[in-house]
Amino acid sequence: MRAMTEQPEWEGSLNTRRVLPGLIRSANLSFLTETGRAQLLASGLGRVIDLRNRQERQIDPAPFTGTAAYLNLPLLPSGNPALERAGQAATDNGASYRAILDDSGNHFATVFGAMLDAPPGPVLVHCHVGKDRTGLVVALALELAGVARGVIAADYAETDRHMQGVYSTMLARQGDPQKRRQLAAFLVSREGDILSALEYLDTTWGGTAAYLEAFGLTRDEQRRLIARLTKEPQ
């Protein structure tokens, strides 16, 4: 199966694309205009999964809080010293992703369970810029769906084409030159970074399916999830 590249027509949306018939990825939905928000609500989504934490949501409030479709499921566990130390030690996205996979297995299983249990309609998943947390969730979903890894990597790298303006703003806000350089090293989507995450699951867990099963998402649930996400719209 190949990933899709359809761009939903929601005014103001950033880094938004349909990667499977039933799965859409995006950056923070606060970028949407009022018209874009109305367009999204009218598009028939079954669920919007926001992977950000509470602090991020206070800075950029989720525009669909309180709607039936919206669900906030932070992917990164708060107050996890091991994850925090690994994140500080990481020198590139690949190392960061491996640390996230080590410490967030239950969170990934919860996110995929929420996709499976969602009301009818496509599922949209997003974080802040739609690169790291969203990138990992989407990569795992595409892997389960049998999408070639070269296609998964190309979809991940596509984020760079959409987010340069946001990256520039983030860097401009960082006054410390050293911290700015450190941040810049992570504001890039190299194909090898997402591939290294999938390869890490191969060598450490025996693959993505086994990884998710270890944290409670059964093989039957995985099959039903992929059937849902790959079902062509009527």
PDB file of N, CA, C and O in Angstrom, residues 19-50:
ATOM      1  N   VAL A  19      -2.658  10.895   4.902  1.00  0.00           N
ATOM      2  CA  VAL A  19      -1.626   9.887   4.648  1.00  0.00           C
ATOM      3  C   VAL A  19      -2.212   8.495   4.417  1.00  0.00           C
ATOM      4  O   VAL A  19      -1.547   7.617   3.865  1.00  0.00           O
ATOM      5  N   LEU A  20      -3.422   8.267   4.872  1.00  0.00           N
ATOM      6  CA  LEU A  20      -4.209   7.077   4.574  1.00  0.00           C
ATOM      7  C   LEU A  20      -5.646   7.555   4.386  1.00  0.00           C
ATOM      8  O   LEU A  20      -5.997   8.657   4.830  1.00  0.00           O
ATOM      9  N   PRO A  21      -6.498   6.762   3.756  1.00  0.00           N
ATOM     10  CA  PRO A  21      -7.878   7.223   3.568  1.00  0.00           C
ATOM     11  C   PRO A  21      -8.546   7.694   4.856  1.00  0.00           C
ATOM     12  O   PRO A  21      -9.316   8.656   4.835  1.00  0.00           O
ATOM     13  N   GLY A  22      -8.221   7.051   5.977  1.00  0.00           N
ATOM     14  CA  GLY A  22      -8.844   7.419   7.242  1.00  0.00           C
ATOM     15  C   GLY A  22      -7.923   8.090   8.229  1.00  0.00           C
ATOM     16  O   GLY A  22      -8.255   8.175   9.417  1.00  0.00           O
ATOM     17  N   LEU A  23      -6.764   8.597   7.784  1.00  0.00           N
ATOM     18  CA  LEU A  23      -5.810   9.217   8.707  1.00  0.00           C
ATOM     19  C   LEU A  23      -5.218  10.483   8.102  1.00  0.00           C
ATOM     20  O   LEU A  23      -4.659  10.462   7.004  1.00  0.00           O
ATOM     21  N   ILE A  24      -5.332  11.574   8.842  1.00  0.00           N
ATOM     22  CA  ILE A  24      -4.799  12.878   8.438  1.00  0.00           C
ATOM     23  C   ILE A  24      -3.815  13.340   9.505  1.00  0.00           C
ATOM     24  O   ILE A  24      -4.064  13.188  10.696  1.00  0.00           O
ATOM     25  N   ARG A  25      -2.697  13.906   9.068  1.00  0.00           N
ATOM     26  CA  ARG A  25      -1.723  14.482   9.989  1.00  0.00           C
ATOM     27  C   ARG A  25      -1.690  15.989   9.818  1.00  0.00           C
ATOM     28  O   ARG A  25      -1.994  16.504   8.738  1.00  0.00           O
ATOM     29  N   SER A  26      -1.305  16.694  10.868  1.00  0.00           N
ATOM     30  CA  SER A  26      -1.332  18.151  10.786  1.00  0.00           C
ATOM     31  C   SER A  26      -0.443  18.757  11.856  1.00  0.00           C
ATOM     32  O   SER A  26      -0.079  18.110  12.836  1.00  0.00           O
ATOM     33  N   ALA A  27      -0.118  20.029  11.655  1.00  0.00           N
ATOM     34  CA  ALA A  27       0.464  20.841  12.714  1.00  0.00           C
ATOM     35  C   ALA A  27      -0.672  21.328  13.617  1.00  0.00           C
ATOM     36  O   ALA A  27      -1.856  21.055  13.385  1.00  0.00           O
ATOM     37  N   ASN A  28      -0.309  22.069  14.635  1.00  0.00           N
ATOM     38  CA  ASN A  28      -1.235  22.656  15.593  1.00  0.00           C
ATOM     39  C   ASN A  28      -2.418  23.322  14.884  1.00  0.00           C
ATOM     40  O   ASN A  28      -2.241  24.174  14.012  1.00  0.00           O
ATOM     41  N   LEU A  29      -3.622  22.971  15.294  1.00  0.00           N
ATOM     42  CA  LEU A  29      -4.811  23.492  14.620  1.00  0.00           C
ATOM     43  C   LEU A  29      -5.124  24.939  14.988  1.00  0.00           C
ATOM     44  O   LEU A  29      -6.047  25.528  14.418  1.00  0.00           O
ATOM     45  N   SER A  30      -4.366  25.523  15.901  1.00  0.00           N
ATOM     46  CA  SER A  30      -4.582  26.945  16.196  1.00  0.00           C
ATOM     47  C   SER A  30      -4.154  27.823  15.022  1.00  0.00           C
ATOM     48  O   SER A  30      -4.493  29.010  14.979  1.00  0.00           O
ATOM     49  N   PHE A  31      -3.425  27.249  14.050  1.00  0.00           N
ATOM     50  CA  PHE A  31      -3.067  27.998  12.848  1.00  0.00           C
ATOM     51  C   PHE A  31      -4.279  28.231  11.935  1.00  0.00           C
ATOM     52  O   PHE A  31      -4.245  29.097  11.067  1.00  0.00           O
ATOM     53  N   LEU A  32      -5.326  27.454  12.111  1.00  0.00           N
ATOM     54  CA  LEU A  32      -6.509  27.598  11.259  1.00  0.00           C
ATOM     55  C   LEU A  32      -7.170  28.960  11.445  1.00  0.00           C
ATOM     56  O   LEU A  32      -7.243  29.486  12.547  1.00  0.00           O
ATOM     57  N   THR A  33      -7.682  29.512  10.351  1.00  0.00           N
ATOM     58  CA  THR A  33      -8.510  30.706  10.445  1.00  0.00           C
ATOM     59  C   THR A  33      -9.904  30.294  10.907  1.00  0.00           C
ATOM     60  O   THR A  33     -10.230  29.107  11.004  1.00  0.00           O
ATOM     61  N   GLU A  34     -10.748  31.265  11.172  1.00  0.00           N
ATOM     62  CA  GLU A  34     -12.131  30.955  11.544  1.00  0.00           C
ATOM     63  C   GLU A  34     -12.813  30.161  10.438  1.00  0.00           C
ATOM     64  O   GLU A  34     -13.552  29.205  10.696  1.00  0.00           O
ATOM     65  N   THR A  35     -12.551  30.564   9.190  1.00  0.00           N
ATOM     66  CA  THR A  35     -13.117  29.823   8.058  1.00  0.00           C
ATOM     67  C   THR A  35     -12.576  28.401   8.042  1.00  0.00           C
ATOM     68  O   THR A  35     -13.327  27.436   7.820  1.00  0.00           O
ATOM     69  N   GLY A  36     -11.269  28.245   8.278  1.00  0.00           N
ATOM     70  CA  GLY A  36     -10.668  26.923   8.285  1.00  0.00           C
ATOM     71  C   GLY A  36     -11.239  26.033   9.372  1.00  0.00           C
ATOM     72  O   GLY A  36     -11.429  24.828   9.164  1.00  0.00           O
ATOM     73  N   ARG A  37     -11.525  26.614  10.521  1.00  0.00           N
ATOM     74  CA  ARG A  37     -12.115  25.828  11.607  1.00  0.00           C
ATOM     75  C   ARG A  37     -13.505  25.327  11.226  1.00  0.00           C
ATOM     76  O   ARG A  37     -13.854  24.174  11.493  1.00  0.00           O
ATOM     77  N   ALA A  38     -14.266  26.179  10.593  1.00  0.00           N
ATOM     78  CA  ALA A  38     -15.591  25.771  10.142  1.00  0.00           C
ATOM     79  C   ALA A  38     -15.490  24.690   9.063  1.00  0.00           C
ATOM     80  O   ALA A  38     -16.269  23.733   9.051  1.00  0.00           O
ATOM     81  N   GLN A  39     -14.514  24.836   8.176  1.00  0.00           N
ATOM     82  CA  GLN A  39     -14.312  23.829   7.131  1.00  0.00           C
ATOM     83  C   GLN A  39     -13.939  22.483   7.738  1.00  0.00           C
ATOM     84  O   GLN A  39     -14.418  21.443   7.292  1.00  0.00           O
ATOM     85  N   LEU A  40     -13.075  22.503   8.757  1.00  0.00           N
ATOM     86  CA  LEU A  40     -12.691  21.244   9.396  1.00  0.00           C
ATOM     87  C   LEU A  40     -13.897  20.591  10.062  1.00  0.00           C
ATOM     88  O   LEU A  40     -14.131  19.385   9.903  1.00  0.00           O
ATOM     89  N   LEU A  41     -14.667  21.366  10.794  1.00  0.00           N
ATOM     90  CA  LEU A  41     -15.828  20.806  11.480  1.00  0.00           C
ATOM     91  C   LEU A  41     -16.849  20.234  10.505  1.00  0.00           C
ATOM     92  O   LEU A  41     -17.561  19.275  10.833  1.00  0.00           O
ATOM     93  N   ALA A  42     -16.903  20.800   9.307  1.00  0.00           N
ATOM     94  CA  ALA A  42     -17.860  20.328   8.306  1.00  0.00           C
ATOM     95  C   ALA A  42     -17.334  19.163   7.475  1.00  0.00           C
ATOM     96  O   ALA A  42     -18.060  18.634   6.632  1.00  0.00           O
ATOM     97  N   SER A  43     -16.092  18.757   7.727  1.00  0.00           N
ATOM     98  CA  SER A  43     -15.463  17.758   6.860  1.00  0.00           C
ATOM     99  C   SER A  43     -15.762  16.318   7.239  1.00  0.00           C
ATOM    100  O   SER A  43     -15.355  15.394   6.537  1.00  0.00           O
ATOM    101  N   GLY A  44     -16.436  16.117   8.364  1.00  0.00           N
ATOM    102  CA  GLY A  44     -16.832  14.762   8.734  1.00  0.00           C
ATOM    103  C   GLY A  44     -15.780  13.965   9.485  1.00  0.00           C
ATOM    104  O   GLY A  44     -15.817  12.730   9.472  1.00  0.00           O
ATOM    105  N   LEU A  45     -14.845  14.640  10.156  1.00  0.00           N
ATOM    106  CA  LEU A  45     -13.850  13.921  10.940  1.00  0.00           C
ATOM    107  C   LEU A  45     -14.517  13.139  12.074  1.00  0.00           C
ATOM    108  O   LEU A  45     -15.465  13.616  12.703  1.00  0.00           O
ATOM    109  N   GLY A  46     -13.991  11.952  12.333  1.00  0.00           N
ATOM    110  CA  GLY A  46     -14.496  11.183  13.453  1.00  0.00           C
ATOM    111  C   GLY A  46     -13.850  11.571  14.766  1.00  0.00           C
ATOM    112  O   GLY A  46     -14.466  11.541  15.829  1.00  0.00           O
ATOM    113  N   ARG A  47     -12.567  11.947  14.698  1.00  0.00           N
ATOM    114  CA  ARG A  47     -11.857  12.305  15.913  1.00  0.00           C
ATOM    115  C   ARG A  47     -10.652  13.180  15.585  1.00  0.00           C
ATOM    116  O   ARG A  47      -9.993  12.982  14.558  1.00  0.00           O
ATOM    117  N   VAL A  48     -10.378  14.134  16.473  1.00  0.00           N
ATOM    118  CA  VAL A  48      -9.164  14.946  16.443  1.00  0.00           C
ATOM    119  C   VAL A  48      -8.357  14.594  17.683  1.00  0.00           C
ATOM    120  O   VAL A  48      -8.829  14.791  18.799  1.00  0.00           O
ATOM    121  N   ILE A  49      -7.143  14.053  17.487  1.00  0.00           N
ATOM    122  CA  ILE A  49      -6.292  13.670  18.613  1.00  0.00           C
ATOM    123  C   ILE A  49      -5.132  14.653  18.718  1.00  0.00           C
ATOM    124  O   ILE A  49      -4.309  14.749  17.815  1.00  0.00           O
ATOM    125  N   ASP A  50      -5.101  15.370  19.810  1.00  0.00           N
ATOM    126  CA  ASP A  50      -4.078  16.384  20.096  1.00  0.00           C
ATOM    127  C   ASP A  50      -3.031  15.739  21.006  1.00  0.00           C
ATOM    128  O   ASP A  50      -3.325  15.371  22.148  1.00  0.00           O
TER     129      ASP A  50
END
